[in-house]
Tab-separated table of C-alpha atoms in Angstrom:
chain	number	residue	atom	x	y	z
O	1	MET	CA	-24.942	41.175	31.069
O	2	ARG	CA	-24.975	43.334	34.630
O	3	ARG	CA	-24.582	46.038	32.274
O	4	ILE	CA	-27.487	45.209	30.052
O	5	ALA	CA	-29.410	44.613	33.124
O	6	GLY	CA	-28.585	48.011	34.346
O	7	ILE	CA	-29.320	49.804	31.224
O	8	VAL	CA	-32.847	48.209	30.933
O	9	LEU	CA	-33.536	49.223	34.768
O	10	ALA	CA	-32.677	52.880	34.269
O	11	VAL	CA	-35.031	52.682	30.904
O	12	LEU	CA	-37.612	51.375	33.124
O	13	LEU	CA	-37.232	53.816	35.704
O	14	VAL	CA	-37.073	56.822	33.078
O	15	GLY	CA	-40.000	55.221	31.127
O	16	GLY	CA	-42.162	54.098	33.960
O	17	VAL	CA	-43.274	57.258	35.028
O	18	VAL	CA	-47.017	56.615	35.518
O	19	ALA	CA	-49.732	59.244	35.043
O	20	ALA	CA	-51.008	59.202	38.248
O	21	VAL	CA	-53.785	62.177	38.838
O	22	VAL	CA	-55.189	65.315	36.801
O	23	ALA	CA	-56.554	67.277	39.444
O	24	GLY	CA	-59.852	68.329	38.839
O	25	ARG	CA	-60.387	65.685	36.071
O	26	ASP	CA	-63.854	63.942	35.788
O	27	SER	CA	-65.144	66.318	38.031
O	28	GLY	CA	-66.564	68.717	35.629
O	29	ASP	CA	-65.705	71.460	38.322
O	30	THR	CA	-62.684	73.457	38.197
O	31	GLY	CA	-64.053	76.638	40.293
O	32	THR	CA	-62.183	79.673	39.649
O	33	ALA	CA	-59.093	77.901	38.332
O	34	THR	CA	-57.180	80.421	35.895
O	35	LYS	CA	-53.862	78.620	35.899
O	36	THR	CA	-52.738	75.131	34.910
O	37	VAL	CA	-49.430	73.684	36.213
O	38	ARG	CA	-47.639	70.604	35.409
O	39	GLY	CA	-45.580	68.616	37.843
O	40	VAL	CA	-43.989	65.325	38.817
O	41	ILE	CA	-44.649	64.134	42.499
O	42	GLY	CA	-43.903	61.553	44.531
O	43	SER	CA	-46.201	58.441	44.483
O	44	GLU	CA	-47.400	58.960	48.030
O	45	LYS	CA	-48.721	62.484	47.326
O	46	ALA	CA	-50.828	61.106	44.310
O	47	GLU	CA	-53.896	60.631	46.931
O	48	PHE	CA	-53.499	64.126	48.134
O	49	PHE	CA	-53.348	65.684	44.612
O	50	ALA	CA	-56.480	63.503	43.514
O	51	ASP	CA	-58.720	64.256	46.666
O	52	PRO	CA	-61.853	66.238	45.274
O	53	ASP	CA	-61.305	68.681	48.304
O	54	VAL	CA	-57.545	69.306	47.393
O	55	VAL	CA	-59.067	70.310	43.942
O	56	LYS	CA	-61.752	72.521	44.958
O	57	ALA	CA	-59.498	74.142	47.351
O	58	LEU	CA	-56.641	74.612	44.392
O	59	ALA	CA	-59.490	75.740	42.015
O	60	THR	CA	-60.629	78.238	44.567
O	61	GLU	CA	-57.158	80.102	44.814
O	62	GLY	CA	-57.068	79.835	40.683
O	63	TRP	CA	-55.151	76.757	40.242
O	64	THR	CA	-55.260	73.191	38.331
O	65	VAL	CA	-52.615	71.017	38.997
O	66	LYS	CA	-51.795	68.137	36.200
O	67	ALA	CA	-49.309	65.732	38.149
O	68	GLU	CA	-47.558	62.401	37.230
O	69	THR	CA	-45.828	60.077	39.968
O	70	SER	CA	-42.235	58.896	39.864
O	71	GLY	CA	-39.884	57.608	42.081
O	72	SER	CA	-38.173	60.736	44.348
O	73	TRP	CA	-34.476	59.263	43.392
O	74	ALA	CA	-35.517	58.731	39.580
O	75	MET	CA	-36.678	62.547	38.781
O	76	GLU	CA	-33.133	63.522	37.993
O	77	GLY	CA	-33.272	61.327	34.937
O	78	LEU	CA	-36.296	62.597	33.556
O	79	ASP	CA	-36.616	65.138	30.866
O	80	LEU	CA	-38.730	67.773	32.895
O	81	LYS	CA	-38.930	70.387	29.767
O	82	GLY	CA	-42.464	71.549	30.176
O	83	TYR	CA	-42.929	70.936	33.417
O	84	ASP	CA	-43.883	73.476	36.171
O	85	PHE	CA	-42.303	71.680	39.167
O	86	ALA	CA	-41.017	68.574	40.901
O	87	PHE	CA	-42.135	67.361	44.117
O	88	PRO	CA	-39.878	64.692	45.521
O	89	SER	CA	-40.413	63.137	49.014
O	90	SER	CA	-37.065	64.553	50.823
O	91	GLN	CA	-34.540	67.519	50.715
O	92	ALA	CA	-31.753	65.194	48.979
O	93	PRO	CA	-33.307	64.877	45.525
O	94	ALA	CA	-34.925	68.117	45.664
O	95	ASP	CA	-31.296	69.679	46.141
O	96	ALA	CA	-29.998	67.814	43.282
O	97	LEU	CA	-33.043	68.881	41.059
O	98	ALA	CA	-32.329	72.446	41.977
O	99	ALA	CA	-28.911	72.200	41.263
O	100	LYS	CA	-29.344	70.807	38.039
O	101	PHE	CA	-31.937	73.175	36.977
O	102	ARG	CA	-30.253	76.473	38.886
O	103	VAL	CA	-33.456	76.640	41.000
O	104	ARG	CA	-32.697	79.732	43.438
O	105	GLU	CA	-33.203	78.776	47.214
O	106	PRO	CA	-35.008	78.429	49.587
O	107	LEU	CA	-37.320	75.891	48.014
O	108	PRO	CA	-41.018	75.622	49.684
O	109	ARG	CA	-41.153	72.568	51.803
O	110	PRO	CA	-45.226	72.503	52.538
O	111	PHE	CA	-45.056	69.275	54.812
O	112	TYR	CA	-43.092	66.358	55.911
O	113	SER	CA	-42.960	62.730	57.422
O	114	PRO	CA	-41.209	60.691	59.872
O	115	LEU	CA	-40.255	56.988	58.720
O	116	VAL	CA	-41.960	54.444	60.567
O	117	VAL	CA	-42.170	50.506	60.888
O	118	VAL	CA	-45.306	49.074	60.933
O	119	ALA	CA	-45.723	45.749	62.689
O	120	HIS	CA	-48.160	43.139	63.432
O	121	ARG	CA	-48.877	42.820	67.216
O	122	ALA	CA	-47.203	39.377	67.542
O	123	ALA	CA	-44.009	40.442	65.834
O	124	ALA	CA	-43.910	43.862	67.836
O	125	GLY	CA	-44.556	41.792	70.997
O	126	VAL	CA	-41.804	39.551	70.356
O	127	LEU	CA	-39.324	42.351	69.439
O	128	ALA	CA	-40.397	43.755	73.101
O	129	GLY	CA	-40.056	40.617	74.726
O	130	ASN	CA	-36.214	40.415	73.372
O	131	GLY	CA	-35.438	43.956	74.219
O	132	LEU	CA	-35.740	45.185	70.693
O	133	ALA	CA	-38.503	47.243	70.979
O	134	ASP	CA	-40.370	49.209	74.088
O	135	VAL	CA	-44.590	49.120	72.994
O	136	THR	CA	-47.305	49.980	74.815
O	137	GLY	CA	-50.774	48.958	73.131
O	138	HIS	CA	-50.643	49.907	69.430
O	139	ARG	CA	-47.444	52.139	69.500
O	140	GLY	CA	-43.689	51.767	70.212
O	141	THR	CA	-40.217	52.607	70.087
O	142	LEU	CA	-37.735	50.632	67.621
O	143	ARG	CA	-34.434	50.540	69.485
O	144	MET	CA	-32.249	51.191	66.357
O	145	ALA	CA	-28.750	50.227	67.846
O	146	ALA	CA	-30.160	46.588	69.141
O	147	TYR	CA	-31.726	46.227	65.934
O	148	LEU	CA	-28.717	46.594	63.774
O	149	ASP	CA	-26.854	44.539	66.112
O	150	ALA	CA	-29.182	41.567	65.407
O	151	ALA	CA	-29.113	42.436	61.792
O	152	ARG	CA	-25.087	42.387	61.819
O	153	HIS	CA	-25.274	38.759	63.622
O	154	ASP	CA	-27.681	37.200	61.241
O	155	ARG	CA	-30.235	36.672	63.892
O	156	THR	CA	-33.622	35.043	62.820
O	157	TRP	CA	-37.063	34.961	64.504
O	158	GLN	CA	-36.608	31.668	65.932
O	159	GLN	CA	-33.876	32.576	67.949
O	160	LEU	CA	-36.171	35.113	69.600
O	161	LYS	CA	-37.935	33.786	72.750
O	162	GLY	CA	-41.666	33.880	72.196
O	163	ALA	CA	-41.284	33.601	68.485
O	164	GLU	CA	-42.144	29.910	68.384
O	165	LYS	CA	-46.015	30.927	69.351
O	166	HIS	CA	-46.305	32.608	66.225
O	167	GLY	CA	-45.767	30.176	63.135
O	168	GLU	CA	-45.700	33.261	60.845
O	169	LEU	CA	-42.523	34.339	62.244
O	170	THR	CA	-39.774	32.475	60.617
O	171	GLY	CA	-36.461	33.238	58.697
O	172	THR	CA	-34.045	36.183	59.294
O	173	LEU	CA	-35.174	39.092	61.336
O	174	ALA	CA	-35.445	41.725	58.785
O	175	ILE	CA	-37.274	45.403	58.118
O	176	THR	CA	-38.672	45.489	54.379
O	177	SER	CA	-37.799	48.610	52.828
O	178	THR	CA	-37.863	49.975	49.397
O	179	ASP	CA	-34.891	50.150	46.753
O	180	PRO	CA	-32.756	52.609	47.985
O	181	GLU	CA	-31.473	53.410	44.579
O	182	SER	CA	-34.863	54.402	43.199
O	183	SER	CA	-37.059	54.968	46.366
O	184	ASN	CA	-36.922	57.653	48.789
O	185	SER	CA	-37.896	55.744	51.691
O	186	GLY	CA	-35.190	53.082	51.060
O	187	ALA	CA	-32.618	55.919	50.949
O	188	LEU	CA	-33.663	57.495	54.045
O	189	TYR	CA	-33.608	54.018	55.659
O	190	LEU	CA	-29.857	53.907	55.087
O	191	ALA	CA	-29.242	57.291	56.044
O	192	ALA	CA	-30.519	56.780	59.699
O	193	ALA	CA	-28.977	53.362	59.825
O	194	SER	CA	-25.639	54.189	58.892
O	195	TYR	CA	-25.760	56.978	61.517
O	196	VAL	CA	-26.599	54.918	64.246
O	197	ALA	CA	-24.127	52.342	62.972
O	198	ALA	CA	-21.754	54.991	63.147
O	199	GLY	CA	-21.954	56.126	66.626
O	200	GLY	CA	-23.813	59.059	65.745
O	201	LYS	CA	-21.774	60.488	62.795
O	202	VAL	CA	-23.112	61.357	59.447
O	203	ALA	CA	-21.284	59.787	56.478
O	204	ALA	CA	-19.315	62.730	54.691
O	205	ASN	CA	-17.441	61.131	52.421
O	206	ALA	CA	-16.641	57.624	50.617
O	207	ALA	CA	-14.524	56.017	53.789
O	208	ASP	CA	-17.443	57.092	56.057
O	209	VAL	CA	-19.633	54.790	53.402
O	210	GLY	CA	-17.441	52.178	53.099
O	211	ARG	CA	-17.135	51.536	57.161
O	212	THR	CA	-20.790	50.911	57.141
O	213	ALA	CA	-21.258	49.345	53.835
O	214	PRO	CA	-21.145	45.761	54.944
O	215	LEU	CA	-23.884	46.449	57.368
O	216	MET	CA	-26.105	48.307	55.199
O	217	ARG	CA	-25.346	45.608	52.395
O	218	LYS	CA	-26.917	43.235	54.857
O	219	LEU	CA	-29.717	44.834	55.761
O	220	ILE	CA	-30.738	45.288	51.866
O	221	SER	CA	-29.760	42.080	50.613
O	222	VAL	CA	-31.589	39.995	53.212
O	223	GLN	CA	-34.813	41.319	51.719
O	224	GLY	CA	-34.411	40.014	48.461
O	225	ALA	CA	-36.365	41.730	45.624
O	226	GLN	CA	-37.634	44.967	46.780
O	227	GLN	CA	-40.312	47.546	45.565
O	228	SER	CA	-39.668	50.864	44.151
O	229	SER	CA	-42.235	52.326	46.351
O	230	SER	CA	-43.581	52.343	49.815
O	231	ASP	CA	-47.297	52.181	48.662
O	232	ALA	CA	-46.890	48.778	47.454
O	233	ALA	CA	-45.518	47.579	50.271
O	234	PHE	CA	-47.640	49.368	52.829
O	235	ARG	CA	-50.559	47.558	50.704
O	236	ASP	CA	-49.247	44.421	50.766
O	237	PHE	CA	-48.972	44.619	54.892
O	238	VAL	CA	-52.341	46.060	55.180
O	239	SER	CA	-53.642	42.998	53.379
O	240	GLY	CA	-51.559	40.441	55.543
O	241	ALA	CA	-49.211	39.418	52.902
O	242	GLY	CA	-45.291	39.976	53.389
O	243	ASN	CA	-43.256	40.804	55.933
O	244	PRO	CA	-44.334	41.434	59.443
O	245	LEU	CA	-42.249	44.429	59.880
O	246	VAL	CA	-42.173	47.106	56.756
O	247	LEU	CA	-40.669	50.567	56.687
O	248	VAL	CA	-43.275	53.486	55.828
O	249	TYR	CA	-44.219	56.871	56.067
O	250	GLU	CA	-46.037	58.099	59.062
O	251	SER	CA	-48.439	59.860	56.592
O	252	GLN	CA	-49.286	56.347	55.156
O	253	VAL	CA	-50.334	55.033	58.689
O	254	ALA	CA	-52.142	58.057	59.701
O	255	SER	CA	-53.934	58.234	56.456
O	256	LEU	CA	-55.344	54.797	56.887
O	257	LEU	CA	-56.089	55.755	60.445
O	258	ALA	CA	-58.247	58.493	59.455
O	259	ALA	CA	-59.897	56.621	57.116
O	260	GLY	CA	-61.026	54.143	59.727
O	261	GLN	CA	-59.029	51.222	58.122
O	262	ALA	CA	-56.558	50.097	60.785
O	263	GLY	CA	-57.288	47.062	62.422
O	264	ASP	CA	-56.536	45.936	65.819
O	265	ASP	CA	-53.152	44.062	64.368
O	266	LEU	CA	-51.418	47.269	63.684
O	267	VAL	CA	-48.603	48.524	66.018
O	268	VAL	CA	-46.502	51.284	65.051
O	269	LEU	CA	-42.942	51.185	65.844
O	270	TYR	CA	-40.930	54.774	65.786
O	271	PRO	CA	-37.373	53.983	65.457
O	272	ASP	CA	-35.391	55.758	68.417
O	273	THR	CA	-33.324	57.417	65.322
O	274	THR	CA	-35.318	58.102	62.380
O	275	ALA	CA	-35.001	60.043	59.225
O	276	THR	CA	-37.905	62.693	58.071
O	277	SER	CA	-39.048	63.019	54.603
O	278	ASP	CA	-39.317	66.726	53.943
O	279	HIS	CA	-41.410	66.992	51.018
O	280	THR	CA	-40.089	69.479	48.694
O	281	VAL	CA	-41.268	71.507	45.806
O	282	VAL	CA	-38.519	72.088	43.340
O	283	PRO	CA	-40.039	75.166	41.399
O	284	LEU	CA	-39.135	75.041	37.414
O	285	THR	CA	-41.173	77.974	36.849
O	286	ASP	CA	-42.537	81.240	38.505
O	287	ASP	CA	-45.793	79.635	38.799
O	288	GLY	CA	-44.246	76.141	40.166
O	289	ARG	CA	-42.684	78.308	43.004
O	290	ALA	CA	-46.402	80.061	43.489
O	291	LEU	CA	-48.214	76.504	43.843
O	292	GLY	CA	-45.384	75.849	46.468
O	293	GLU	CA	-45.669	78.574	48.534
O	294	LEU	CA	-49.662	78.298	48.566
O	295	LEU	CA	-49.155	74.605	49.760
O	296	SER	CA	-47.066	76.096	52.529
O	297	THR	CA	-49.411	78.655	53.577
O	298	ASP	CA	-53.132	78.158	52.297
O	299	PRO	CA	-55.043	77.351	55.661
O	300	ALA	CA	-57.193	74.934	53.798
O	301	LEU	CA	-54.555	73.007	52.024
O	302	ARG	CA	-52.423	72.484	55.453
O	303	ARG	CA	-55.561	70.737	56.551
O	304	LEU	CA	-55.852	68.629	53.986
O	305	ALA	CA	-52.455	67.694	53.971
O	306	VAL	CA	-52.728	66.717	57.762
O	307	ARG	CA	-55.879	64.612	56.712
O	308	HIS	CA	-53.561	62.575	54.267
O	309	GLY	CA	-51.527	62.324	57.071
O	310	PHE	CA	-48.765	64.932	56.664
O	311	ARG	CA	-47.110	67.163	59.138
O	312	PRO	CA	-47.257	70.713	58.065
O	313	GLN	CA	-44.341	72.517	58.342
O	314	GLY	CA	-44.026	74.773	61.472
O	315	ALA	CA	-47.106	73.709	63.505
O	316	THR	CA	-46.793	70.685	65.500
O	317	SER	CA	-50.321	71.676	66.897
O	318	GLU	CA	-52.282	71.146	63.719
O	319	PHE	CA	-51.394	67.627	63.496
O	320	GLU	CA	-52.134	66.979	67.104
O	321	ALA	CA	-55.365	68.231	66.638
O	322	ALA	CA	-56.400	66.560	63.690
O	323	THR	CA	-55.025	63.196	64.811
O	324	ALA	CA	-56.158	63.475	68.623
O	325	ALA	CA	-58.496	59.947	68.040
O	326	HIS	CA	-55.418	57.889	67.096
O	327	ALA	CA	-52.982	59.054	69.953
O	328	ASP	CA	-52.804	55.477	70.863
O	329	TYR	CA	-51.383	54.594	67.561
O	330	LEU	CA	-49.096	57.930	66.772
O	331	ASN	CA	-46.409	59.390	68.576
O	332	GLN	CA	-48.014	63.044	67.945
O	333	THR	CA	-44.946	65.061	69.379
O	334	LEU	CA	-42.285	62.560	68.379
O	335	THR	CA	-41.356	62.299	72.041
O	336	GLY	CA	-38.262	60.321	72.163
O	337	VAL	CA	-37.399	60.217	68.557
O	338	ARG	CA	-33.879	61.256	67.316
O	339	GLN	CA	-33.630	62.813	63.682
O	340	ALA	CA	-30.719	61.367	62.016
O	341	PRO	CA	-29.038	63.956	59.784
O	342	VAL	CA	-29.145	63.181	55.937
O	343	PRO	CA	-25.971	62.730	53.951
O	344	THR	CA	-25.535	64.775	50.645
O	345	TYR	CA	-27.075	63.652	47.635
O	346	ALA	CA	-24.070	62.218	46.467
O	347	VAL	CA	-22.940	60.170	49.503
O	348	LEU	CA	-26.393	58.694	50.029
O	349	ARG	CA	-26.352	57.744	46.527
O	350	ASP	CA	-22.932	56.172	47.005
O	351	MET	CA	-24.198	54.355	50.145
O	352	ALA	CA	-27.356	53.003	48.087
O	353	ARG	CA	-25.271	51.685	45.412
O	354	ARG	CA	-22.927	49.887	47.954
O	355	ALA	CA	-25.990	48.546	49.678
O	356	ARG	CA	-27.529	47.241	46.349
O	357	GLY	CA	-23.976	45.470	45.823
């Protein structure tokens, strides 16, 4: 039965690629666009490519982009014949795709986003009161070593002082993340957690994975069913449903803030050791490479990327200037945040499989 379930899941992942956006659709305004490129993208970039201003900026440079969404880790199983590019959410799946299709380096990396934990104010306060976080206003730092120790010992919210004042804080203390076997953010969560659990050592082989596997399995199993997209988990959090602690991309928070939709209950916790999602273009044709380079260098497109919460590569000042009004929520310079090295694609896949049991 498990084998049959696995086959069904694989079919769903591959067959579940959803057409998310056709840049320029319904607007009737294709500007000077002369080339149409087709790509598969991570779902967190769907709103960026659907933005009419992005459509216009691309058309001004002579491009129309037709994009479909897929989980970053599911892209390797797709038939990409006829596509010009793939655009997963981090370097590991991008490198695997580049090797599979023999794509030459370097790969364009237009922008990036660190992983953060969004928390309701009550939850953030309880974490701070128990030495698991440092919080000031709407922003704070999650102490990863302390959090992992709590997870290792199966601590519950009820065991934390101050939680008794908040009836919604019950059950095992846990961060909601996405499925690490199909979602980039879930896999990067394991990368950062395993790095901290191993005392600052990045997993390099099966033995390294085995040493932290029991704890990684706890982090995942306590969550029950997991989403395959961080968008769904983030929407649930914003609506007030689900877990009071949810792992998302900073870009999702920054985009929400830019739209004026963040409430007073939101606290953004930056893990003191986190993983950064390097959105990486895998060019499958010359046109795909040209598009990736345009996204990296065009000033208008870089500004629009920031508007959608992404940090353009090589220019922290652009992000700082654009998010100045929301500095009480965002750690603009990532002060006090350490970047965990991400294992190779094969090692990270093994880690995800073991964590899922």
